[in-house]
Short mmCIF file of N, CA and C and ligand atoms in Angstrom, two decimals:
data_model
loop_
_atom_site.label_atom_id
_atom_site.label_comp_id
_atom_site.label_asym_id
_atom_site.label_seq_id
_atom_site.Cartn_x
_atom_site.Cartn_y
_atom_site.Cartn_z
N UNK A 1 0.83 -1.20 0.00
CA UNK A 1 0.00 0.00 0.00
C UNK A 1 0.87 1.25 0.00
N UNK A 2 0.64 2.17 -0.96
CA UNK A 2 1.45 3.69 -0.91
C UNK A 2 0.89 4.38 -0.13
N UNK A 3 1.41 5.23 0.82
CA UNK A 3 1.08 6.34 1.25
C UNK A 3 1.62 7.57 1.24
N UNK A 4 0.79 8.77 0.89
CA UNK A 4 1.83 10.06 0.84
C UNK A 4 1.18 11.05 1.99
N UNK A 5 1.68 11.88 2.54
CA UNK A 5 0.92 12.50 3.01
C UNK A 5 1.11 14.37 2.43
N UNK A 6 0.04 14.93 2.53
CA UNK A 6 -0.33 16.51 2.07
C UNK A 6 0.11 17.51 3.17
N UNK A 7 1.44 17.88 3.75
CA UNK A 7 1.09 19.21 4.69
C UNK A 7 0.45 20.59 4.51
N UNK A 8 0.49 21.11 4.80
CA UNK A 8 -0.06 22.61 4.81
C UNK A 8 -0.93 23.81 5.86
N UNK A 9 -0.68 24.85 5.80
CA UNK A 9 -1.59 25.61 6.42
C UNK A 9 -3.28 25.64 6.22
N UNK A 10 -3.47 25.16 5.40
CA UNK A 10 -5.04 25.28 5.14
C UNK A 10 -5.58 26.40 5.79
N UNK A 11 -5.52 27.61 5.68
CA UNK A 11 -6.01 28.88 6.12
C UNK A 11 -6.74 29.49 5.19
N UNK A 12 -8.05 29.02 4.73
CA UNK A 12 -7.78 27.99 4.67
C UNK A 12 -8.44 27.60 3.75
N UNK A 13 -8.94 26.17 3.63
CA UNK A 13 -8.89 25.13 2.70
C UNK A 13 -9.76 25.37 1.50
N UNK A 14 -9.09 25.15 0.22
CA UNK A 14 -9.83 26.12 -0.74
C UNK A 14 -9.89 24.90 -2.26
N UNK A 15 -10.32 25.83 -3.07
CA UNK A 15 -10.87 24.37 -3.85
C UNK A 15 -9.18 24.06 -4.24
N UNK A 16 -8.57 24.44 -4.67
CA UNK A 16 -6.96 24.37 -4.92
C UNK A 16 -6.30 22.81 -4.03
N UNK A 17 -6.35 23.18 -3.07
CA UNK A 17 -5.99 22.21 -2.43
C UNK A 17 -6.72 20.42 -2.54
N UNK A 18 -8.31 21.17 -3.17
CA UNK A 18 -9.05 19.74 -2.67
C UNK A 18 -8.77 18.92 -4.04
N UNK A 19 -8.31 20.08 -5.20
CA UNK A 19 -8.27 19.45 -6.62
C UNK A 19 -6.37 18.33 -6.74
N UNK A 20 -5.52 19.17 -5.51
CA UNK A 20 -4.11 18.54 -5.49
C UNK A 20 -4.61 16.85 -4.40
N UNK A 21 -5.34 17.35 -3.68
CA UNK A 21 -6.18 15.50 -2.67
C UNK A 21 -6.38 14.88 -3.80
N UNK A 22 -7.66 15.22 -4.99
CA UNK A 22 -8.23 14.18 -5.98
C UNK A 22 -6.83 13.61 -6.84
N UNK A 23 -6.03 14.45 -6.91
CA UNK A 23 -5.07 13.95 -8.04
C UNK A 23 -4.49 13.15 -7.02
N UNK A 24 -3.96 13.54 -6.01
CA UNK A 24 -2.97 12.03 -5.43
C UNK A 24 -3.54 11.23 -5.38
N UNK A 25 -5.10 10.96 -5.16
CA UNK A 25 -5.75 9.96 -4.74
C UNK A 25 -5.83 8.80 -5.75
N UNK A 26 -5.32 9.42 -6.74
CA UNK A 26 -5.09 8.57 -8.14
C UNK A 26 -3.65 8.02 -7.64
N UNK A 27 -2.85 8.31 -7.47
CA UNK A 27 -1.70 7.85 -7.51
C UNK A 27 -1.33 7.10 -6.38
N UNK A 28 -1.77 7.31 -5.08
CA UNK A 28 -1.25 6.78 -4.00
C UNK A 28 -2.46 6.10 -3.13
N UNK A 29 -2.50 4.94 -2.57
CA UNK A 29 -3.72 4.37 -2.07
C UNK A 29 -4.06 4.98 -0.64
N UNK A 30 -3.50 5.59 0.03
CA UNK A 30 -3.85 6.42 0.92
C UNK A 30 -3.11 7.93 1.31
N UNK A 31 -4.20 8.75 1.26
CA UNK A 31 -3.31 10.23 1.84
C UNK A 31 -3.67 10.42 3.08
N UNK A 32 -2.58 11.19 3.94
CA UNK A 32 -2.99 11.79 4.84
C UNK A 32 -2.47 13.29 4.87
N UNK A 33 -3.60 14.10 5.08
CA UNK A 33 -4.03 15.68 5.05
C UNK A 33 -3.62 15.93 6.22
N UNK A 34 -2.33 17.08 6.37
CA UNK A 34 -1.44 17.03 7.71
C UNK A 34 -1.76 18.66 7.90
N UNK A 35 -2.16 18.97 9.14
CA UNK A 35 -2.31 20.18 9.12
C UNK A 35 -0.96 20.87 9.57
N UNK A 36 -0.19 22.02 9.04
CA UNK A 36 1.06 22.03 9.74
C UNK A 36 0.94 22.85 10.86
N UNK A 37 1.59 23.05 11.88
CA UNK A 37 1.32 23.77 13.28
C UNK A 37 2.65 24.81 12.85
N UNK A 38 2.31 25.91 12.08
CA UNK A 38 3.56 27.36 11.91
C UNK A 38 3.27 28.41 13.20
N UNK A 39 4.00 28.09 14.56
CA UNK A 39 3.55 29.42 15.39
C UNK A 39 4.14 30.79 15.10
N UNK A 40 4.89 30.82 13.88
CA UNK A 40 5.43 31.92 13.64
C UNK A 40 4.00 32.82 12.29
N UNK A 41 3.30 31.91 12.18
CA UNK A 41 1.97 32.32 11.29
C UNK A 41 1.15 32.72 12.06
N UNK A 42 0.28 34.07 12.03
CA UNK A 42 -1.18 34.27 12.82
C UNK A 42 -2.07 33.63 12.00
N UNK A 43 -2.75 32.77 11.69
CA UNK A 43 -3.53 32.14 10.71
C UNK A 43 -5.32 32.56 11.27
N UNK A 44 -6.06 33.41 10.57
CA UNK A 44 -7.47 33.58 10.54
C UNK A 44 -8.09 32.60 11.01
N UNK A 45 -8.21 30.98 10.66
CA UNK A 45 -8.96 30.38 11.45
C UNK A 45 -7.98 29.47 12.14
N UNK A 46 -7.90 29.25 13.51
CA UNK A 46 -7.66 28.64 14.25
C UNK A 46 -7.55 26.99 14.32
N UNK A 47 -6.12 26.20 14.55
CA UNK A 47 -6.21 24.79 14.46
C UNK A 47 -7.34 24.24 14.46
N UNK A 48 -8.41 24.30 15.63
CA UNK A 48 -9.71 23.46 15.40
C UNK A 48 -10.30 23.83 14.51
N UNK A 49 -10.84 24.94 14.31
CA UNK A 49 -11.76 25.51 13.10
C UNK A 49 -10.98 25.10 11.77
N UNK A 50 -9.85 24.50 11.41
CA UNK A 50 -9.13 24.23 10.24
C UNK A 50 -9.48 23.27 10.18
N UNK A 51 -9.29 22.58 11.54
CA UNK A 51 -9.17 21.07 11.24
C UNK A 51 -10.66 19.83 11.27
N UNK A 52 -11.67 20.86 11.57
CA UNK A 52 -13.15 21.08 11.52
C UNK A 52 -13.26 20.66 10.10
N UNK A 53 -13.00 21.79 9.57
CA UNK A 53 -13.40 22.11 7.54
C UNK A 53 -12.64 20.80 7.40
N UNK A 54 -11.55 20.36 7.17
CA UNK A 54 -10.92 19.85 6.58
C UNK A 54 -11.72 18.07 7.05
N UNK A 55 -12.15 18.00 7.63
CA UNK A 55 -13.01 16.52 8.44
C UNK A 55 -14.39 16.95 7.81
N UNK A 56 -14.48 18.14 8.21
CA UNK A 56 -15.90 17.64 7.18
C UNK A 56 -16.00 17.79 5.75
N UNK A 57 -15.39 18.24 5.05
CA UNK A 57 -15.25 18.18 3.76
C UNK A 57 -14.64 16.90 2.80
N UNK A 58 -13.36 16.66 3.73
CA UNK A 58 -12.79 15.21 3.12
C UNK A 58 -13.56 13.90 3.91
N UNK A 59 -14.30 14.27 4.86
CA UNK A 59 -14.34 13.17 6.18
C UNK A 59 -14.91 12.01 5.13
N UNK A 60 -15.56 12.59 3.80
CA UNK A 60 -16.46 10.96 3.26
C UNK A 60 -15.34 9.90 2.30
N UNK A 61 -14.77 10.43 2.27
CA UNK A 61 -13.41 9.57 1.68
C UNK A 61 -12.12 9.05 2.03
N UNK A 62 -12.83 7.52 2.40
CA UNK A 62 -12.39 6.55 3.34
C UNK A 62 -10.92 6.24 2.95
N UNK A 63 -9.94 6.71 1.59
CA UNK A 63 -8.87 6.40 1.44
C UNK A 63 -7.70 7.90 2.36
N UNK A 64 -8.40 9.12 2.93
CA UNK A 64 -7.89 10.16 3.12
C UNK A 64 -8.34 10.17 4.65
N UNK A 65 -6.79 10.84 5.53
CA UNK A 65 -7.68 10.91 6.35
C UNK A 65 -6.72 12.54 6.76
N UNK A 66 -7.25 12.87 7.99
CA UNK A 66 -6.87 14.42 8.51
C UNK A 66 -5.74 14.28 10.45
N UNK A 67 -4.64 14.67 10.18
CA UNK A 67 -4.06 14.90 11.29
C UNK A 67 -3.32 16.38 11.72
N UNK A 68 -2.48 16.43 12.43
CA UNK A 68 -1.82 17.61 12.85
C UNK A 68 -0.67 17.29 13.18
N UNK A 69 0.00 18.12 12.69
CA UNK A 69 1.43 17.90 13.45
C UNK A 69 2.52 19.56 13.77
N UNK A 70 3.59 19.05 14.32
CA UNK A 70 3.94 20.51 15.25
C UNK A 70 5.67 19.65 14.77
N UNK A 71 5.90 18.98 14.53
CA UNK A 71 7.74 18.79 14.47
C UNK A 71 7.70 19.09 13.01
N UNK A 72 9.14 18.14 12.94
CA UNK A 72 9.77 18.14 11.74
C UNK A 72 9.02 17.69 10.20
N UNK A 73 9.05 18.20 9.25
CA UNK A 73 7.73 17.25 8.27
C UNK A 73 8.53 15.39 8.45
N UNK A 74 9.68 16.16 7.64
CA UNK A 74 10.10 14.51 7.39
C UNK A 74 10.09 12.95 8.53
N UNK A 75 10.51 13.66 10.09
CA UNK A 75 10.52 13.18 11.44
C UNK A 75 8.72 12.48 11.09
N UNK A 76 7.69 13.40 10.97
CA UNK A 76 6.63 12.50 10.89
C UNK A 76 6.09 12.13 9.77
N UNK A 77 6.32 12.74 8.81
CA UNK A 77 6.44 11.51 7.06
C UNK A 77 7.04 9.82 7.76
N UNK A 78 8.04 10.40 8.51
CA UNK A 78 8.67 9.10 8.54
C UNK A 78 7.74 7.50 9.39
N UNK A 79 7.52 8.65 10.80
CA UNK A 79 6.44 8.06 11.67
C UNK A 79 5.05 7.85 10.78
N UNK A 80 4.85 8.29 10.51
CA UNK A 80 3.67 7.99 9.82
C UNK A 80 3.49 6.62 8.27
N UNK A 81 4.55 6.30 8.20
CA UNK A 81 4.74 5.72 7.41
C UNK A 81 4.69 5.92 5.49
N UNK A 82 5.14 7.05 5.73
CA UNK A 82 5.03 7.78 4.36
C UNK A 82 5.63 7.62 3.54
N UNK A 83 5.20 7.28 1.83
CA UNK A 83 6.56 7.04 1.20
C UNK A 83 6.84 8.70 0.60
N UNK A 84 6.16 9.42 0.23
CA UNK A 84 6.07 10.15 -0.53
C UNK A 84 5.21 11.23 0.38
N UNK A 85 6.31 12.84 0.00
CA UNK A 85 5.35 14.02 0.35
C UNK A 85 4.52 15.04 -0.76
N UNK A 86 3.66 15.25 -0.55
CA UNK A 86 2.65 15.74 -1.98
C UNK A 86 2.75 17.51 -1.66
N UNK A 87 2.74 18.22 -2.86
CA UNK A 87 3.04 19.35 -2.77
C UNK A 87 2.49 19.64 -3.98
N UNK A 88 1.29 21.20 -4.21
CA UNK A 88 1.08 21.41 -5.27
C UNK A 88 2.16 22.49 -5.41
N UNK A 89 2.02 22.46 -7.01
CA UNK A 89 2.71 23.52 -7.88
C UNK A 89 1.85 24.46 -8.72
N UNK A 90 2.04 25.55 -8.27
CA UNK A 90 0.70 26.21 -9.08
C UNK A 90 1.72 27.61 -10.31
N UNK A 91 2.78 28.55 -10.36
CA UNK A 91 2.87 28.89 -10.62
C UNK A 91 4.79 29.10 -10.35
N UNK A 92 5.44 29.53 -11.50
CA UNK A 92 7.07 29.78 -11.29
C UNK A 92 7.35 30.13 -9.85
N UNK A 93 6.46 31.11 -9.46
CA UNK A 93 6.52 31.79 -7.72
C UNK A 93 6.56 30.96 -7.20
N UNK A 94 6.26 29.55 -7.31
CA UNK A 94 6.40 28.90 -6.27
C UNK A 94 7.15 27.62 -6.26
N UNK A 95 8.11 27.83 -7.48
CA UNK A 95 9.55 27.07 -7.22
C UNK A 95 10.41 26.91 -6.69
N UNK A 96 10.66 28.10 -6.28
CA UNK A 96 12.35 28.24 -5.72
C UNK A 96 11.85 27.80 -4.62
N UNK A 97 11.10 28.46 -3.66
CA UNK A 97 11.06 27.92 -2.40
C UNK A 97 10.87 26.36 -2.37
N UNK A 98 9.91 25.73 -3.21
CA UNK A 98 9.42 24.43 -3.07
C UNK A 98 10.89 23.33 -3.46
N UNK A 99 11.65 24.24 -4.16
CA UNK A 99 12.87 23.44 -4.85
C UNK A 99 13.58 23.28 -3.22
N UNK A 100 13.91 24.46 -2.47
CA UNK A 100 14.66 24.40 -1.81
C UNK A 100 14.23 23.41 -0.31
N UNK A 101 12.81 23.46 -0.40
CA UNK A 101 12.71 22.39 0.77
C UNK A 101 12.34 21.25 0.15
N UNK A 102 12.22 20.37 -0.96
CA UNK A 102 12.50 19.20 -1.61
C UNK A 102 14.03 18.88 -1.34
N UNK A 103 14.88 19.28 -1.33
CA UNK A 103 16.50 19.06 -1.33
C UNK A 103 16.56 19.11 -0.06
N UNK A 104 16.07 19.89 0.99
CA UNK A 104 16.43 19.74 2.14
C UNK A 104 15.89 18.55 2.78
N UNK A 105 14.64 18.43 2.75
CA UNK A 105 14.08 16.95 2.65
C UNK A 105 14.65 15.62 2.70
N UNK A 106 15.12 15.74 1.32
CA UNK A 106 15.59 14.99 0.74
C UNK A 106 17.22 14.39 1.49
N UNK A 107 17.83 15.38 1.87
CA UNK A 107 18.99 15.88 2.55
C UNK A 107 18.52 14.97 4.05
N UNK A 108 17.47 15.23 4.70
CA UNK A 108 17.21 14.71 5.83
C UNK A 108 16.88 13.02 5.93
N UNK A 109 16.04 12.64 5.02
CA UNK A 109 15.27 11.78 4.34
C UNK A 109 15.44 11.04 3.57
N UNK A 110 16.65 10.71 2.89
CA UNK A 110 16.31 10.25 1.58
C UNK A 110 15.10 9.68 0.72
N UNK A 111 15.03 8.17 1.90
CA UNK A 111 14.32 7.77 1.50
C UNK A 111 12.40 8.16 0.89
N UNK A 112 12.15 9.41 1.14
CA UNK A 112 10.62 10.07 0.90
C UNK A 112 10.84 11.16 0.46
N UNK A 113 10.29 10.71 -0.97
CA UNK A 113 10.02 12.05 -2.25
C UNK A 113 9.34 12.70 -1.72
N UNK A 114 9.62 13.93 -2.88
CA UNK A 114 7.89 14.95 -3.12
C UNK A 114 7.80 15.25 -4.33
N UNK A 115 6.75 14.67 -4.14
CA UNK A 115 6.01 14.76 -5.33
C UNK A 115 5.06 16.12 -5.80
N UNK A 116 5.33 16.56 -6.67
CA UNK A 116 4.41 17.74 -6.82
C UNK A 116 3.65 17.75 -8.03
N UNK A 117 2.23 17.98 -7.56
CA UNK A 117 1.47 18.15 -8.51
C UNK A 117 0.58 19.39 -9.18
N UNK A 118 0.56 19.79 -10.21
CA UNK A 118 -0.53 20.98 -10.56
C UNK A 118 -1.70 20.68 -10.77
N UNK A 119 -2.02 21.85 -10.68
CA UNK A 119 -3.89 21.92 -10.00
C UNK A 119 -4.89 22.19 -11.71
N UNK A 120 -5.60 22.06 -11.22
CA UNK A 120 -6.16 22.63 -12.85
C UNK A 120 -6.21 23.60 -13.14
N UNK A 121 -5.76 24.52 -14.60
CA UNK A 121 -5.69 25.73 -14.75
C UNK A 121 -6.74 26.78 -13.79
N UNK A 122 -7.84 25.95 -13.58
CA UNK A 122 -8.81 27.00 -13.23
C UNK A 122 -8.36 27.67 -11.37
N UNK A 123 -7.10 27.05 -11.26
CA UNK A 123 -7.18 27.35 -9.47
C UNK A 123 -5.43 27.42 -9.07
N UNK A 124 -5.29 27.09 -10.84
CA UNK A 124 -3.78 27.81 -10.36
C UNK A 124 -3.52 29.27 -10.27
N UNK A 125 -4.28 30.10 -9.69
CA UNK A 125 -4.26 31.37 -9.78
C UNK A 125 -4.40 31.27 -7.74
N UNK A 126 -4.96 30.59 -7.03
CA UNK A 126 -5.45 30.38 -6.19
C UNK A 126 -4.47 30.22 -4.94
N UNK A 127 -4.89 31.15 -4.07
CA UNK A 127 -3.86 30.67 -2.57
C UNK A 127 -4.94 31.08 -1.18
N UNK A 128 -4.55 30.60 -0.30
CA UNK A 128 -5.46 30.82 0.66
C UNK A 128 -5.49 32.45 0.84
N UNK A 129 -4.12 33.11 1.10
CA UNK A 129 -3.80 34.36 1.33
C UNK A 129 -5.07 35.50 0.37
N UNK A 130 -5.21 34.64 -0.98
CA UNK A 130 -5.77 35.71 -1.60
C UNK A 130 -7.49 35.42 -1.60
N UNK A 131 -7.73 34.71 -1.32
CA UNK A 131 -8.93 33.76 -0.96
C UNK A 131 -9.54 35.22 0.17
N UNK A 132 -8.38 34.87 1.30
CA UNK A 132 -9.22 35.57 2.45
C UNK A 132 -9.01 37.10 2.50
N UNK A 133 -7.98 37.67 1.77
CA UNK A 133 -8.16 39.30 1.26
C UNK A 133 -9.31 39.48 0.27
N UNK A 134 -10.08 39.08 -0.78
CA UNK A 134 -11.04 39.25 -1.69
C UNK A 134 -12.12 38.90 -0.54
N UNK A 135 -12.12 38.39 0.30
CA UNK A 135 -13.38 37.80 1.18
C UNK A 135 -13.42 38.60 2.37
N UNK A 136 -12.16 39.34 2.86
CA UNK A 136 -12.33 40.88 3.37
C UNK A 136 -13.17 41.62 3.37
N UNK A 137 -12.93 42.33 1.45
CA UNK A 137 -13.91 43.09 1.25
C UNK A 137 -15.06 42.87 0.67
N UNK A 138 -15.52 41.64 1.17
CA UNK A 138 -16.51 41.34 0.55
C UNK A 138 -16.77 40.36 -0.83
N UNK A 139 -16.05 40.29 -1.47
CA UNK A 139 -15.66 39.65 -2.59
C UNK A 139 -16.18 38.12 -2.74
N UNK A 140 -17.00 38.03 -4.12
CA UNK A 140 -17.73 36.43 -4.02
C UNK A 140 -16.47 35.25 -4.37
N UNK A 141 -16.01 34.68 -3.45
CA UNK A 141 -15.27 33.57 -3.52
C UNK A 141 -15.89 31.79 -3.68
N UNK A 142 -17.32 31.97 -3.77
CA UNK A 142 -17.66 30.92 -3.58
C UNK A 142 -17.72 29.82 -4.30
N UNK A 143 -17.15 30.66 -5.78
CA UNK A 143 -16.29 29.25 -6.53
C UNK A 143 -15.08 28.60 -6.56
N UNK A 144 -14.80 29.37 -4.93
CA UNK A 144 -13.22 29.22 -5.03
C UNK A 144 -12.36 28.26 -3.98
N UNK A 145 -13.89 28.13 -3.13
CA UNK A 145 -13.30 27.20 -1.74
C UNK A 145 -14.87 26.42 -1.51
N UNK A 146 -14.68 24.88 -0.64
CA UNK A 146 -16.03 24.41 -0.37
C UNK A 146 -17.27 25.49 0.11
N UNK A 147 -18.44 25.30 -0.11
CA UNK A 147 -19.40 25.90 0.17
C UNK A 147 -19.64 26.34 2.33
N UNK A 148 -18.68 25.45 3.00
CA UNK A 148 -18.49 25.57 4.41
C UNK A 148 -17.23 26.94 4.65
N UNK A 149 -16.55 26.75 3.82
CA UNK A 149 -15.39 27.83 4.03
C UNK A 149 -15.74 29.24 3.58
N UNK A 150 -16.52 29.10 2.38
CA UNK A 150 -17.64 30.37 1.78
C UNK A 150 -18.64 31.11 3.00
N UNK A 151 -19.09 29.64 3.93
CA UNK A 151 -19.75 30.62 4.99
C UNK A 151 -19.12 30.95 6.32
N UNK A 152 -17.95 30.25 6.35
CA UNK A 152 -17.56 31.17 7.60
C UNK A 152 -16.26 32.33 7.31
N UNK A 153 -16.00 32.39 5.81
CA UNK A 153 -15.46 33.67 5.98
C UNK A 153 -16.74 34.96 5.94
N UNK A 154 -17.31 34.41 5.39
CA UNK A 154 -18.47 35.68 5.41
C UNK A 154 -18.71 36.06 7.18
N UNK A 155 -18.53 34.46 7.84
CA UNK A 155 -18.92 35.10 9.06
C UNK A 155 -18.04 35.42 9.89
N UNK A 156 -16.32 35.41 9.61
CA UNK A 156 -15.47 35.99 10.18
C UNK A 156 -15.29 37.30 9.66
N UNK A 157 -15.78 38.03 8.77
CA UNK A 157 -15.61 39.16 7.87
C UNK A 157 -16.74 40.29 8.37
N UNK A 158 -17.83 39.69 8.50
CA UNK A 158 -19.42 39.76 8.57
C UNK A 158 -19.68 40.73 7.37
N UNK A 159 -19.87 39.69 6.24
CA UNK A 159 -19.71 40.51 5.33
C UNK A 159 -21.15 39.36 4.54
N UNK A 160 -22.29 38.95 5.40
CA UNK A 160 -23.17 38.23 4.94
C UNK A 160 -24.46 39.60 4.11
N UNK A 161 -24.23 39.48 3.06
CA UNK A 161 -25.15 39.98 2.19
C UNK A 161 -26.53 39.57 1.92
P1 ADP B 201 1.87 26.18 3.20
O1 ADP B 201 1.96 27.17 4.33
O2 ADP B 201 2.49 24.86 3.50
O3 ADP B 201 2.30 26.72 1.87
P2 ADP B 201 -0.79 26.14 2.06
O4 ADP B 201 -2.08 25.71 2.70
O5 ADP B 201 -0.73 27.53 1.55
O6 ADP B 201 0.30 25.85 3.14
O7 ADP B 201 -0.43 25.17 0.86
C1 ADP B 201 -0.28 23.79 1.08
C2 ADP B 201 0.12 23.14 -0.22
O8 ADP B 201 -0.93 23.27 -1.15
C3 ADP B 201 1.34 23.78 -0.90
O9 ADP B 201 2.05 22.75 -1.56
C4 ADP B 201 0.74 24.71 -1.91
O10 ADP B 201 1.60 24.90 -3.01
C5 ADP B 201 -0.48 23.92 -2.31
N1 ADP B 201 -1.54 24.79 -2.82
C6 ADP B 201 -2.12 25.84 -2.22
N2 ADP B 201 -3.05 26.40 -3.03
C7 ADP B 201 -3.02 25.67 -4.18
C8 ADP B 201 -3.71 25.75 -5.42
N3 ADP B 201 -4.58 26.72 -5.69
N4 ADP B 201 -3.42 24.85 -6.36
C9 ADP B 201 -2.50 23.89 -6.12
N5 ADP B 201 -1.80 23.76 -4.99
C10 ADP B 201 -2.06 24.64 -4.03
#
């Protein structure tokens, strides 16, 4: 059985991310959706409220499941039994950095890739950051993240029309 697992901030979780889940889910017989713990990030919604969306949105697909973690990625890739770490690629901007912690990784790790995948044109434009500035001022995002994340930025914003 393969397993890879997905880290990230999910600040959060937007269709971008759920389209990089469907594609691994092709490739690897189980993912696990790692929430990362950055205390150097103020993140808008809060570990539980992340990790809320992310259970109920993926919770019906029995090959994926949702955890948290606070160390090293690779330290729990490793524990976790991971062969492979999944990482989307959405645009040049987000090479260099992604290059440079693949090698470091790799450097730690050998043994567990990353794998990176792109999203469909329609959401490679897409990041959480810009998700929740357009949803600031109001801005209809609701083709842009699950229909649960659509209503509670409106209701962290209070920007319900
Ligand atoms: P991080 O703080 O780890 O970058 P994010 O939640 O912003 O956390 O992103 C997690 C992963 O999902 C990263 O690999 C990022 O490139 C990817 N990702 C984010 N948004 C998209 C998107 N619209 N399309 C494809 N991949 C995305």
């Amino acid at each position: 059985m393969t397993r890879a697992i997905y880290p990230g901030s999910f600040d959060p979780l937007t269709n971008g991310h759920l389209d990089i889940i469907k594609r691994s889910l092709r490739l690897f017989d189980n993912i696990i959706v790692c929430l990362a713990i950055n205390r150097e990030k103020q993140p808008l919604f809060n570990t539980d409220e992340r990790l809320d969306i992310l259970r109920q949105v993926i919770g019906d697909e029995p090959r994926a499941s949702v955890t948290v973690f606070e160390t090293l990625l690779v330290d729990y890739a490793q524990k976790m039994n991971a062969d492979a770490i999944i990482r989307g690629l959405r645009a040049v901007s987000d090479f260099e950095f992604e290059f440079q912690m693949a090698l470091m990784n790799r450097q730690l790790a050998p043994a567990i890739e990353t794998v990176y995948l792109m999203p469909s044109a329609r959401y490679s434009f897409l990041s959480s950051r810009l998700v929740k500035e357009v949803a600031s001022f109001g801005g209809n995002v609701s083709d842009l993240v699950p229909p649960i994340v659509n209503e509670l930025l409106k209701e962290k914003y209070h920007t319900w029309s």
